[in-house]
Tab-separated table of C-alpha atoms and ligand atoms in Angstrom:
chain	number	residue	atom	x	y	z
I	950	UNK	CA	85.329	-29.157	-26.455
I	951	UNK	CA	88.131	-29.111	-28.925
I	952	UNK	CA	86.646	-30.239	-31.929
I	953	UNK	CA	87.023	-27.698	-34.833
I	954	UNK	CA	83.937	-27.871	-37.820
I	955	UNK	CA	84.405	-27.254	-41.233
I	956	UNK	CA	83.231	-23.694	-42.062
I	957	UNK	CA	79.310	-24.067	-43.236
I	958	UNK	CA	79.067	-24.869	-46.807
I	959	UNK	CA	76.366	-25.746	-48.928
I	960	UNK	CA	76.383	-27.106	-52.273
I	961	UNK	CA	73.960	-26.691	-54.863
I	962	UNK	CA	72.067	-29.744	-54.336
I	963	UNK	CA	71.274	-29.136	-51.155
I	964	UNK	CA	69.953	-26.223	-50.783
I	965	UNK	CA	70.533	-24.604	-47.255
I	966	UNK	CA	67.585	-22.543	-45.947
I	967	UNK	CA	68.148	-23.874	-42.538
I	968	UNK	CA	69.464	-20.469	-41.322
I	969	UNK	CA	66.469	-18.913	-42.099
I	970	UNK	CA	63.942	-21.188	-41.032
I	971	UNK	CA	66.059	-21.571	-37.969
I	972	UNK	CA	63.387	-21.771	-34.713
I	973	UNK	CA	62.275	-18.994	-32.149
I	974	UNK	CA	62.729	-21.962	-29.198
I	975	UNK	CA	65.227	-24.856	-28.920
I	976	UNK	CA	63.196	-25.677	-25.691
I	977	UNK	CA	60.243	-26.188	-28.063
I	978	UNK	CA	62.137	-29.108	-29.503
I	979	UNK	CA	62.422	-31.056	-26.257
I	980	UNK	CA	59.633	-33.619	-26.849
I	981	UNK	CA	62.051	-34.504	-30.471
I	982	UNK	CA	64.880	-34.801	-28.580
I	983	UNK	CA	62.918	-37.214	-26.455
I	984	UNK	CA	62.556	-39.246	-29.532
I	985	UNK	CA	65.163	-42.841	-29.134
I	986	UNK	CA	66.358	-42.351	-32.576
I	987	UNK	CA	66.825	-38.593	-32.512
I	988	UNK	CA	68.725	-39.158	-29.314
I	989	UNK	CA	71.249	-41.569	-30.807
I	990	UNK	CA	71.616	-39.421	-33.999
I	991	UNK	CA	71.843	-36.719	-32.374
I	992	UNK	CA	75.026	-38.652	-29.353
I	993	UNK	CA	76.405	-39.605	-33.380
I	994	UNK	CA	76.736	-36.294	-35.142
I	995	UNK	CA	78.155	-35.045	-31.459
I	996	UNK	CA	81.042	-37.544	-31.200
I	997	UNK	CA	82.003	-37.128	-35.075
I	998	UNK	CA	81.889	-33.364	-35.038
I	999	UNK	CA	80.882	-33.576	-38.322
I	1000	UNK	CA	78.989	-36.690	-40.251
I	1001	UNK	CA	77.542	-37.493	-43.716
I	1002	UNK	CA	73.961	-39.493	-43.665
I	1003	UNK	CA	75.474	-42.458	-44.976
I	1004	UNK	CA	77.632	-42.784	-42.102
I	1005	UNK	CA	74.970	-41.646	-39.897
I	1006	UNK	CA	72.852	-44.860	-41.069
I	1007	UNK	CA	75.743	-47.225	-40.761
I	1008	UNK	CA	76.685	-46.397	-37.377
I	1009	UNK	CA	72.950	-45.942	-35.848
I	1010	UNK	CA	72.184	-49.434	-37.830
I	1011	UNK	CA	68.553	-47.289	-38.704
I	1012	UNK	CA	67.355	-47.371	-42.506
I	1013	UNK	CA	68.765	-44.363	-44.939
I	1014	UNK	CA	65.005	-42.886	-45.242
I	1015	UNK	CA	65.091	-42.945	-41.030
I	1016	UNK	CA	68.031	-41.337	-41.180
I	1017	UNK	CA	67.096	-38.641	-43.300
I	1018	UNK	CA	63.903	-37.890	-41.585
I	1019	UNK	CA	65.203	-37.574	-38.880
I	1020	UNK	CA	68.607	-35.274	-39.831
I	1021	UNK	CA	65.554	-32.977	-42.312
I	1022	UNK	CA	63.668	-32.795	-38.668
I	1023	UNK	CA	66.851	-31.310	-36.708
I	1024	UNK	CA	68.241	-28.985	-39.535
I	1025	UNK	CA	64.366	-27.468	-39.968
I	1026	UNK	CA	64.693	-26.993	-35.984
I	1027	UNK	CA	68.314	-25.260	-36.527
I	1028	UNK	CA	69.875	-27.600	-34.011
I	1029	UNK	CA	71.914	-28.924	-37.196
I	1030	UNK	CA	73.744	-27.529	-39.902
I	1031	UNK	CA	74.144	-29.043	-43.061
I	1032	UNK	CA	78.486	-28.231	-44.866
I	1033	UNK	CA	80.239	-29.640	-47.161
I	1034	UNK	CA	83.722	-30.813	-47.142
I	1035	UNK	CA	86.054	-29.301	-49.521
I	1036	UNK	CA	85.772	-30.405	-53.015
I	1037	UNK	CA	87.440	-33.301	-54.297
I	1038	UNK	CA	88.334	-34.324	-57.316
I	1039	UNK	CA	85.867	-35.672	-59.316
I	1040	UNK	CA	81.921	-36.196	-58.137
I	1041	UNK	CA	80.427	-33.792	-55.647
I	1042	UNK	CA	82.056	-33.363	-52.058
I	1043	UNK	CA	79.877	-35.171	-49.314
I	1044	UNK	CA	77.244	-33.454	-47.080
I	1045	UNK	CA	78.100	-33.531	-43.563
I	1046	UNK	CA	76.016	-32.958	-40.712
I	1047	UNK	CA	77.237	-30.857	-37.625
I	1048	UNK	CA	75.185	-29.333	-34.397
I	1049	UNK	CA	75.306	-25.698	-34.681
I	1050	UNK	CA	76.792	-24.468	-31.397
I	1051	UNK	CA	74.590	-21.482	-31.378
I	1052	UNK	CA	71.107	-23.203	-31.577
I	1053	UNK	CA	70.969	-23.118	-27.900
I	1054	UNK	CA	73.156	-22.079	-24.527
I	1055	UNK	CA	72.924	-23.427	-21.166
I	1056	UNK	CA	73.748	-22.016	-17.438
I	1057	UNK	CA	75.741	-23.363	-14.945
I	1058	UNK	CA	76.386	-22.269	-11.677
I	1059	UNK	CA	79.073	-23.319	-8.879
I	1060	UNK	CA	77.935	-22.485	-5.466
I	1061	UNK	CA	80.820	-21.913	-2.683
I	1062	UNK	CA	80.820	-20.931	1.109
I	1063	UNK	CA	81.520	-17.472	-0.385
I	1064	UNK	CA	79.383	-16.937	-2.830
I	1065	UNK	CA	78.670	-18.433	-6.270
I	1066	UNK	CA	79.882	-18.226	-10.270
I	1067	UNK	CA	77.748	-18.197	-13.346
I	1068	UNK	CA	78.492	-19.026	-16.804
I	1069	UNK	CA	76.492	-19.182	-20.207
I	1070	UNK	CA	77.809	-21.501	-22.566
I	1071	UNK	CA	77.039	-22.314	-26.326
I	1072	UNK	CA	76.373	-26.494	-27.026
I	1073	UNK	CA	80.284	-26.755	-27.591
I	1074	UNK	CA	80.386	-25.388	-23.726
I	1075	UNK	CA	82.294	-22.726	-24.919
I	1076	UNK	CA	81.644	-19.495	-22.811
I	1077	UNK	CA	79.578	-16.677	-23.837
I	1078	UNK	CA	79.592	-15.036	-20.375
I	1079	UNK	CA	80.778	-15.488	-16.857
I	1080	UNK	CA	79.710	-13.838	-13.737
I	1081	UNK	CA	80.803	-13.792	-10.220
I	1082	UNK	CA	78.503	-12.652	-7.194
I	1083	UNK	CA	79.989	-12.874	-3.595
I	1084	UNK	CA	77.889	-13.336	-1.037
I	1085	UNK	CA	77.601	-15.376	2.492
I	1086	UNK	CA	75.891	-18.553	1.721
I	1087	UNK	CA	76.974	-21.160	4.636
I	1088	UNK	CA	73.968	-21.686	6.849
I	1089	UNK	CA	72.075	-19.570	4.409
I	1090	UNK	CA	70.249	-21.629	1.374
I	1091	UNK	CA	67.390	-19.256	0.975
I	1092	UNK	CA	69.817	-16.278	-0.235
I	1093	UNK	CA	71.833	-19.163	-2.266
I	1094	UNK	CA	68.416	-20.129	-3.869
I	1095	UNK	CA	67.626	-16.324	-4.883
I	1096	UNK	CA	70.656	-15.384	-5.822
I	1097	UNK	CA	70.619	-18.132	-8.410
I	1098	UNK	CA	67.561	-16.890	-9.571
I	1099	UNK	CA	68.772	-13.497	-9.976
I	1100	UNK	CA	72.285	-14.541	-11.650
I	1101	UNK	CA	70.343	-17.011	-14.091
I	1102	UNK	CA	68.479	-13.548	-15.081
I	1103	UNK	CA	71.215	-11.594	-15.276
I	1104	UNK	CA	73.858	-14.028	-17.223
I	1105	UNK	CA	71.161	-14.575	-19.722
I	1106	UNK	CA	70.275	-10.565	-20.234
I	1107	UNK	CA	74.072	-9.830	-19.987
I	1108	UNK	CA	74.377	-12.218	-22.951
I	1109	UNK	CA	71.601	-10.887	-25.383
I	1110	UNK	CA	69.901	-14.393	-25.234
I	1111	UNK	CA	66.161	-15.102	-25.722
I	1112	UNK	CA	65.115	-16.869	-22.734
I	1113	UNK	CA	63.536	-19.621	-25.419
I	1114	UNK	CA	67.389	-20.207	-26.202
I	1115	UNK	CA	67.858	-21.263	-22.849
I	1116	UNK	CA	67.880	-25.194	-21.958
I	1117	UNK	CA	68.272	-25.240	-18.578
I	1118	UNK	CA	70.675	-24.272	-15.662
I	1119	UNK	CA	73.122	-26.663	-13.873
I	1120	UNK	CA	74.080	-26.318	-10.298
I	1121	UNK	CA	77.173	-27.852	-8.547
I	1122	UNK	CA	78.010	-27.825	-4.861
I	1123	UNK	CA	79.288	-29.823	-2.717
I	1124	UNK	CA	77.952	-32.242	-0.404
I	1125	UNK	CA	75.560	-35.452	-0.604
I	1126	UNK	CA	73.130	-34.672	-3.336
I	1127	UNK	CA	69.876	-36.316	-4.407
I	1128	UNK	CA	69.677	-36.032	-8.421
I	1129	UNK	CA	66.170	-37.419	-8.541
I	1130	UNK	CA	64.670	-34.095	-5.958
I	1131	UNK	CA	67.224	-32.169	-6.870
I	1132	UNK	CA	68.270	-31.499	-3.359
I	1133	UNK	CA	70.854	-31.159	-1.104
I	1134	UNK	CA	70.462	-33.726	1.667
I	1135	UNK	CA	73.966	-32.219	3.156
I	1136	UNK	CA	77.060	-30.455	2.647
I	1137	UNK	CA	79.507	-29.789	5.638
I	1138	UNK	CA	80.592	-26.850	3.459
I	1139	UNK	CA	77.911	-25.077	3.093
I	1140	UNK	CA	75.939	-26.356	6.247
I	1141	UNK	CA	73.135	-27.111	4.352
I	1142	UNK	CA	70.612	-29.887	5.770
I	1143	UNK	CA	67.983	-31.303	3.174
I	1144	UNK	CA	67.425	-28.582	1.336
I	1145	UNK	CA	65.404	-28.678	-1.959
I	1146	UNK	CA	67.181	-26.426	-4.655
I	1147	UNK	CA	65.415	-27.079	-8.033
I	1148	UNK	CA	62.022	-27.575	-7.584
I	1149	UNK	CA	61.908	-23.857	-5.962
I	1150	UNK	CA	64.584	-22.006	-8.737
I	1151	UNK	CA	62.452	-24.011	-11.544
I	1152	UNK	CA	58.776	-22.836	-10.220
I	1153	UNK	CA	60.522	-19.317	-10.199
I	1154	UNK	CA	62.379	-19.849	-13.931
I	1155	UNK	CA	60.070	-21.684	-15.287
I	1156	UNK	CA	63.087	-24.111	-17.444
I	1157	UNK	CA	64.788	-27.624	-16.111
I	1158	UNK	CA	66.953	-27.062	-13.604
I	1159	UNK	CA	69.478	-30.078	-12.586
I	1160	UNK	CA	71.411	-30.293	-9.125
I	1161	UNK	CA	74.370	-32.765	-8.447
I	1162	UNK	CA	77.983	-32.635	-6.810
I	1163	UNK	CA	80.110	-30.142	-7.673
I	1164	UNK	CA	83.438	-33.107	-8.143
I	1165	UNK	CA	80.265	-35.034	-9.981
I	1166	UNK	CA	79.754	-32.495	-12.697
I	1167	UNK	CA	83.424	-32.054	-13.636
I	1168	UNK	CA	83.450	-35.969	-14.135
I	1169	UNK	CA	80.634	-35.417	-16.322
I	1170	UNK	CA	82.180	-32.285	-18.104
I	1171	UNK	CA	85.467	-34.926	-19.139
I	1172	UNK	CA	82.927	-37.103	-20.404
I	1173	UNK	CA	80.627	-35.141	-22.326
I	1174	UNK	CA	83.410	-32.749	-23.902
I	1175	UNK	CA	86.848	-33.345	-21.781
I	1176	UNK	CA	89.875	-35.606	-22.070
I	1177	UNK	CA	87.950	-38.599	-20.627
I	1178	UNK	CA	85.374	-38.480	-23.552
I	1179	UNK	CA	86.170	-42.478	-24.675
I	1180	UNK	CA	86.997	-43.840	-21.657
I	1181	UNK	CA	84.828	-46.333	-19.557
I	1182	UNK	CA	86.464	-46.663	-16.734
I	1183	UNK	CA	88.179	-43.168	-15.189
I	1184	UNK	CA	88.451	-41.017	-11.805
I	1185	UNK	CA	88.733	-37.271	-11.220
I	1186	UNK	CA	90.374	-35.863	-7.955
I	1187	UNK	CA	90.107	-32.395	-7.081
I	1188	UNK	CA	92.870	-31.049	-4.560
I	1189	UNK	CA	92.674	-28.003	-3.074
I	1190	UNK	CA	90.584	-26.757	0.644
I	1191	UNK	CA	88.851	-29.767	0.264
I	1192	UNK	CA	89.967	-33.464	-1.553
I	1193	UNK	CA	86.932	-34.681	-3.458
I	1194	UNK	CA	86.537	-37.713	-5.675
I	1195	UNK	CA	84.290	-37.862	-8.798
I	1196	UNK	CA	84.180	-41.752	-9.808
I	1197	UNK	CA	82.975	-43.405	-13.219
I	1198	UNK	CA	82.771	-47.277	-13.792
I	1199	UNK	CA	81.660	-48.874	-16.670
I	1200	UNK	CA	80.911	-45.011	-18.081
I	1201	UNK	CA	78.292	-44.500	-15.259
I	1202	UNK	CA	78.904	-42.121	-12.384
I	1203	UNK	CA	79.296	-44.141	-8.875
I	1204	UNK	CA	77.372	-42.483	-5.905
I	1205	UNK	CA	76.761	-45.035	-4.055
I	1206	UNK	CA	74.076	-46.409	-1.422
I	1207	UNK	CA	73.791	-42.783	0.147
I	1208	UNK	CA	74.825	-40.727	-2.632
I	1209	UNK	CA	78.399	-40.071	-0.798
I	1210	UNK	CA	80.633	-41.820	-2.904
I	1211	UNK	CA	83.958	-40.368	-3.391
I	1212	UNK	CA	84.521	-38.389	-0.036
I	1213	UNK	CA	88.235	-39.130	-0.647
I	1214	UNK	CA	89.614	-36.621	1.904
I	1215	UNK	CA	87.387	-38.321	4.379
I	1216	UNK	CA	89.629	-41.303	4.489
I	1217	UNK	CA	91.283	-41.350	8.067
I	1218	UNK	CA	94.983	-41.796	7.443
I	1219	UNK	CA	96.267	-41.014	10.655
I	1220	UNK	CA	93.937	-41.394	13.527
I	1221	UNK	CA	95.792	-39.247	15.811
I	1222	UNK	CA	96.452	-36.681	12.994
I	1223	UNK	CA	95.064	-33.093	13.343
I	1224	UNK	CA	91.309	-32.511	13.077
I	1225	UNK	CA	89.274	-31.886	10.240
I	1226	UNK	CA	86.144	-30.080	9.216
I	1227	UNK	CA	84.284	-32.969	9.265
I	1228	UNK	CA	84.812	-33.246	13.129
I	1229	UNK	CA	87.143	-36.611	13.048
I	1230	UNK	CA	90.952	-36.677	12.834
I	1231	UNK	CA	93.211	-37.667	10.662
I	1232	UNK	CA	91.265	-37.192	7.698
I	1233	UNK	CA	93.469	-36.985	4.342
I	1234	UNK	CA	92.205	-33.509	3.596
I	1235	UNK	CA	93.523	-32.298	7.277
I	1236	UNK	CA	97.055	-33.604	6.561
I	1237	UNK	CA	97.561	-32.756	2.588
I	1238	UNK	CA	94.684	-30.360	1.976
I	1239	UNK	CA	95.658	-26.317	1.197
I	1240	UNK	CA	94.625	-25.084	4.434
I	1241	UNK	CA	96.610	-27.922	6.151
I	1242	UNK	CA	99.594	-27.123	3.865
I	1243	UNK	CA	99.639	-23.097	4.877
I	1244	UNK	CA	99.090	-24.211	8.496
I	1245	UNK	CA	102.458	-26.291	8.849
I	1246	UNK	CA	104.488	-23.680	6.393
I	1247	UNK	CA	102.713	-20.665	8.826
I	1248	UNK	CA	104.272	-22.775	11.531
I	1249	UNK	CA	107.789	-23.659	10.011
I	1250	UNK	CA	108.254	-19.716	8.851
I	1251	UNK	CA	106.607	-18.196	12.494
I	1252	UNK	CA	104.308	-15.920	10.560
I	1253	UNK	CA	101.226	-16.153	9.200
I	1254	UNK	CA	100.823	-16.021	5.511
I	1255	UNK	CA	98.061	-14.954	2.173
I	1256	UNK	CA	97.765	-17.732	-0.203
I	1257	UNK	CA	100.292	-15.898	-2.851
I	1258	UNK	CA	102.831	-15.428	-0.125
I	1259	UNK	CA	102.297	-19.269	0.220
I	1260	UNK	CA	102.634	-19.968	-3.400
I	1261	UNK	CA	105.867	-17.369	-3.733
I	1262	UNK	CA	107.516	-19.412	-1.227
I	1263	UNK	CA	107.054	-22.758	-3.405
I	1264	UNK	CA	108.203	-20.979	-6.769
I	1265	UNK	CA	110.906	-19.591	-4.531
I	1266	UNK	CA	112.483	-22.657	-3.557
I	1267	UNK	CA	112.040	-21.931	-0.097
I	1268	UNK	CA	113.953	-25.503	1.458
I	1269	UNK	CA	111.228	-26.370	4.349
I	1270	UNK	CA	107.955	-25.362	2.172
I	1271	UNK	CA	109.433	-27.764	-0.153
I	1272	UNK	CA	109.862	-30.320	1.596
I	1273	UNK	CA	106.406	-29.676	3.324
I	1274	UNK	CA	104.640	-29.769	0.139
I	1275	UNK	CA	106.307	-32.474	-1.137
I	1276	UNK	CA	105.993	-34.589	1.864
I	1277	UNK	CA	102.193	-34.087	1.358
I	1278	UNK	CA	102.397	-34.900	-2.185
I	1279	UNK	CA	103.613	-38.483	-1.676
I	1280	UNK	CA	101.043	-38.397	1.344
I	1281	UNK	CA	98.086	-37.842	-1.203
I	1282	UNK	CA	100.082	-40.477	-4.192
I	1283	UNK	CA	99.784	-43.118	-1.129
I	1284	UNK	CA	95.983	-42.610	-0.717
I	1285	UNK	CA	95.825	-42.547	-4.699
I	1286	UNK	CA	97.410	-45.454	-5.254
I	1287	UNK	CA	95.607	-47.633	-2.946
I	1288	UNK	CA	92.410	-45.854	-4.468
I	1289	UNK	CA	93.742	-47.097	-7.642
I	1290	UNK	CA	94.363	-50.577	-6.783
I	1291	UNK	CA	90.865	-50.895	-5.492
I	1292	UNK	CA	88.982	-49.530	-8.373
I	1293	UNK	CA	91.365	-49.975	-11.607
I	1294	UNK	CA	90.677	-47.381	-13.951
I	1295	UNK	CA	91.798	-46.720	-17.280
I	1296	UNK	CA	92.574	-42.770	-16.351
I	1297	UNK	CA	93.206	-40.487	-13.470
I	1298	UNK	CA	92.683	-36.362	-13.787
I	1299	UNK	CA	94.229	-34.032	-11.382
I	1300	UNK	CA	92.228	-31.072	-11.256
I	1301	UNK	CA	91.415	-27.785	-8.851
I	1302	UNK	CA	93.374	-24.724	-7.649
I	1303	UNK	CA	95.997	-27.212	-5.505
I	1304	UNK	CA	97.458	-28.030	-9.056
I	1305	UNK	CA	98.861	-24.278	-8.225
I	1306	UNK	CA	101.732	-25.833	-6.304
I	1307	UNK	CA	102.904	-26.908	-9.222
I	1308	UNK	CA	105.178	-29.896	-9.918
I	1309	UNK	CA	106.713	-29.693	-6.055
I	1310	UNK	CA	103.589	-30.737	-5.165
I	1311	UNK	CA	102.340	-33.187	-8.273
I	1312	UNK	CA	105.175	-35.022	-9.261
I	1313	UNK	CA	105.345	-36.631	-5.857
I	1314	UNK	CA	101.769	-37.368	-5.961
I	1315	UNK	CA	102.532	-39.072	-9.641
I	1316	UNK	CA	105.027	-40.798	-8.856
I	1317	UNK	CA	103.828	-42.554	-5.808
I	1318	UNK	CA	101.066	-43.283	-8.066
I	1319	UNK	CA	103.357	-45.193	-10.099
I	1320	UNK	CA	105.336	-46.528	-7.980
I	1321	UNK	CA	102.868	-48.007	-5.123
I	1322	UNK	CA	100.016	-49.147	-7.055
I	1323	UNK	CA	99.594	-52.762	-7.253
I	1324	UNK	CA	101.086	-54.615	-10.043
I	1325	UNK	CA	101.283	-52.669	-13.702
I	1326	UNK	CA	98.085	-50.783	-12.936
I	1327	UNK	CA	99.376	-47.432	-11.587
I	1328	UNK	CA	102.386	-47.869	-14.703
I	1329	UNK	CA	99.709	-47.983	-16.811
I	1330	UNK	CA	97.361	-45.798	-15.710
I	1331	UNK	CA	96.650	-42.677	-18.148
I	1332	UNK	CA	96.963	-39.258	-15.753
I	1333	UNK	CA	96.230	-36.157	-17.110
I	1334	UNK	CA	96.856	-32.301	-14.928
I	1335	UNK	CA	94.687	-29.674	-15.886
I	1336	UNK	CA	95.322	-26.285	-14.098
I	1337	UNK	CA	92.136	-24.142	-14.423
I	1338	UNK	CA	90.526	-21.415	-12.284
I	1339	UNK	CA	86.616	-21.438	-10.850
I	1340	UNK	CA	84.924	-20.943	-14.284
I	1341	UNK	CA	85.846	-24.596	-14.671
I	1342	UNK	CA	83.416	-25.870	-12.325
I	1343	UNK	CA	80.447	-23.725	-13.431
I	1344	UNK	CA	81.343	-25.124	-16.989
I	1345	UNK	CA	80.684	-28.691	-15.473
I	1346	UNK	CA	77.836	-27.686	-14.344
I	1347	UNK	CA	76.747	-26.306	-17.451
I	1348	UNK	CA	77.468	-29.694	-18.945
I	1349	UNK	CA	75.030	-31.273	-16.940
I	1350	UNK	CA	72.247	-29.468	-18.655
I	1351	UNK	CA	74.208	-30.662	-21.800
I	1352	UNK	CA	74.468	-34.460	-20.967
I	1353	UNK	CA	70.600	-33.943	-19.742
I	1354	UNK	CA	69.223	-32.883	-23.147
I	1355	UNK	CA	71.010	-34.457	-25.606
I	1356	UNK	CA	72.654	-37.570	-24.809
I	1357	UNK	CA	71.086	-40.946	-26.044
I	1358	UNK	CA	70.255	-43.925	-24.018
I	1359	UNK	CA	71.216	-46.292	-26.025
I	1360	UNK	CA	74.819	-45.253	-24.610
I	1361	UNK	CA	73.861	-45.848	-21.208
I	1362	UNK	CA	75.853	-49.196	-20.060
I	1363	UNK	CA	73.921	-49.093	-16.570
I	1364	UNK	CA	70.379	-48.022	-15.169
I	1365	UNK	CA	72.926	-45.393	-12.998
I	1366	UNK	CA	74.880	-44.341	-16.454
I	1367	UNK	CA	76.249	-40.965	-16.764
I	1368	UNK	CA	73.615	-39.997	-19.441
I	1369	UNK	CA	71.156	-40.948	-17.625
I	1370	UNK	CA	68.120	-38.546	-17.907
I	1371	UNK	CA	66.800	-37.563	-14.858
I	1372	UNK	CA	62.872	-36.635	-14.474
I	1373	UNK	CA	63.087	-33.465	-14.671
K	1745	ZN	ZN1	87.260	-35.240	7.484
C-alpha cells in the first residue's frame, strides 16, 4: 500500500482517548463490520487514506449524525484514528479520519510443491513477519494442512500478536479452487484431488480461514492495495515454471463455469510442440515457460545448468540464450496479444520470478503486445512490471483476508465481484 498518513494529531476539541480505550479483539468487531453503512465508511476512509466527516457524509450520501455514529463506533473499537491536518491559517485545522494499521494483522500463506511461505501483515499489508518452511507437499495435503496450522501458530507467536488481533489467514495455491468450501477440487501442481483445506485448518484455529488461486489473490492484492486499485477492467500474468492468468472484468474476478479461468499456459500453441505437465503438447507454458527456457539453453550450451548459471548467461550476453529467450518472449507477446484482443482491458501486470530475465525477455513480450493487438487496444493498454520474490504471493494471500473483512458491497458491480464476501 503506498499511501503515507499524516502523523496522529489531535486537537483540543476533540479529545483523543481512542488509544486508550483501544479494544482487546478486532475479531470482536466483526458483526459491526457486517453493518452496510460501516462497510462503505469503512471502503471510504480506506481509499482516501485519510478523510474528514464532512467528506465522509458527502461521498457515502448518509446523514452527518449517521456519519458520526458510525466513525464514534470505529474509533471506540480502535480500528480508526482520529489526526488533524496541519494548521492553517485562520479557524481550526480539519479532523480527519484514518484506519490505524495496527488495530489488526492478518496471515497469508502461499503453498508450493516444495513447501510453503507465511507472512503477518498489518491492515496496510505491510509485513510484520515472514516465514519459510520447506517441506514435500505434492501428493501430500494432510502434511500441507498441518503445517499451516503450525506456521499460522508460529508467525503469530514470532510476532508478539494476541491471537484476538488476528482476522483470519489467507491461503493461495494453485489449481481449480472452490471459494464457497474452501477447497481444492485440483491442482496438477500439487496433485491434489478435492481436497477440503479450510473447514479442517479453521475447526483447528478456531478464526476465518479463506482459500482461492494463488494468480487469483495477487489480482486481488492490485486491487485492494496495488497499482490496479481504480481500474475496472485489468489482467495479471504470472511467468515463471508455470504461466497463470488472474482476470478481472467489470472489477469482479472471472473464474468461470468450473472455476478454471485463466489457465493461460494451457493454451496449445503448437500441437506438435514438446509436452507439458498437464499431459498435452504444445502448451504455451512448455514452449516459453522457465523450465522450457533452461531446457533449450541446456541443449544449445551441451551442459546442464542451476537457475543462476541460467540467469548469468542472459546478463552475460551470451548470443544463443539471447536469442532463445527472446524468441520466447515474442512467443508469450503473441499469446498476450490475442488474450488482449479478446478481453480488452484497461491494464496488463507482468509479475513472478520470470520477470528475472529481465528486459531480453520482457521487452519482446511488450512489444508484441503493442504491436499485434488488434486495433489501438494493445497501444493503449496500461502495462506495468513488478519484479518481486515469493513473499509477494503470501502478501496476496494475506489480502484476501483483507478484501474479506472490510470491503463494502455497495462496491460490488457483480454478484461474482472481487469484494465479494464469502460465507465464511
Ligand atoms: Zn499444459
Amino acid at each position: 500500500m503506498n499511501r503515507s498518513l499524516p502523523t496522529s494529531q489531535h486537537p483540543p476539541e476533540f479529545p483523543s482517548p481512542q488509544r486508550a480505550r483501544r479494544p482487546e479483539s478486532i475479531r470482536g468487531s466483526r458483526s459491526l463490520l457486517r453493518d452496510l453503512n460501516v462497510t462503505l465508511v469503512m471502503e471510504l476512509v480506506r481509499r482516501a487514506g485519510a478523510i474528514s466527516r464532512a467528506e465522509l457524509a458527502r461521498q457515502s450520501q448518509l446523514s452527518a449524525p449517521t456519519v458520526s455514529t458510525i466513525a464514534e463506533k470505529l474509533l471506540t473499537r480502535g480500528i480508526l484514528i482520529e489526526h488533524s491536518t496541519a494548521p492553517s491559517s485562520g479557524g481550526r485545522p480539519p479532523v480527519l479520519l484514518s484506519i490505524d494499521p495496527k488495530a489488526g494483522y492478518v496471515v497469508g500463506i502461499k503453498l508450493r510443491g516444495d513447501g510453503l511461505t507465511t507472512v503477518v501483515c498489518d491492515l496496510d499489508t505491510q509485513i510484520v513477519e515472514t516465514q519459510e518452511l520447506h517441506l514435500p507437499l505434492v501428493r501430500d495435503p494432510t502434511a500441507a494442512i498441518h503445517a499451516i496450522e503450525v506456521e499460522v501458530r508460529r508467525a503469530i507467536r514470532n510476532a508478539h500478536l494476541p491471537r484476538s488481533k488476528v482476522l483470519g489467514v489467507g491461503i493461495g495455491l494453485s489449481g481449480i479452487i472452490d471459494t464457497d468450501r474452501g477447497a481444492c477440487n485440483f491442482s496438477h501442481l500439487l496433485q491434489w484431488r478435492d481436497v477440503e483445506i479450510a473447514e479442517p485448518i479453521r475447526r483447528h484455529l478456531g478464526m476465518p480461514i479463506w482459500v482461492e488461486n494463488d494468480v487469483n489473490t495477487l489480482a486481488v492484492a492490485e486491487k485492494w492495495s496495488g497499482d490496479a486499485n481504480e481500474a475496472r477492467d485489468f489482467v495479471v500474468l504470472t511467468v515463471g515454471r508455470g504461466i497463470g492468468l488472474g482476470i478481472v472484468i467489470d472489477r469482479a474476478l472471472y473464474r468461470g463455469a468450473n472455476g478454471a479461468a485463466g489457465e493461460f499456459g494451457h493454451m496449445i500453441i503448437e500441437p506438435s510442440g514438446p509436452k507439458c505437465e498437464c499431459g498435452r503438447f504444445g502448451c504455451l507454458e512448455a514452449i516459453v515457460g522457465e523450465d522450457a527456457l533452461r531446457r533449450k539453453v541446456e541443449e544449445s550450451q551441451g551442459r546442464s545448468l542451476s537457475r543462476g548459471e541460467l540467469l548469468s548467461l542472459v546478463a552475460a550476453g551470451d548470443v544463443s540464450t539471447l536469442e532463445i529467450v527472446r524468441n520466447a518472449g515474442r512467443k508469450l507477446g503473441l499469446a498476450l496479444a490475442n488474450m488482449i484482443t479478446l478481453l480488452n482491458p484497461e491494464m496488463l501486470i507482468i509479475c513472478g520470478e520470470g520477470t528475472d530475465f529481465g528486459p531480453d525477455y520482457l521487452d519482446p513480450v511488450v512489444s508484441s503486445v503493442r504491436e499485434q493487438t488488434f486495433a489501438d487496444v494493445g497501444r493503449t493498454l496500461e502495462i506495468k512490471i513488478q519484479r518481486w520474490g515469493d513473499e509477494a504471493w503470501a502478501v496476496g494471500a494475506a489480502a484476501l483476508v483483507l478484501r474479506e473483512s472490510f470491503s463494502s458491497p455497495k462496491f460490488e458491480e457483480s454478484n461474482n465481484a472481487i469484494w465479494h464476501r464469502s460465507p465464511t
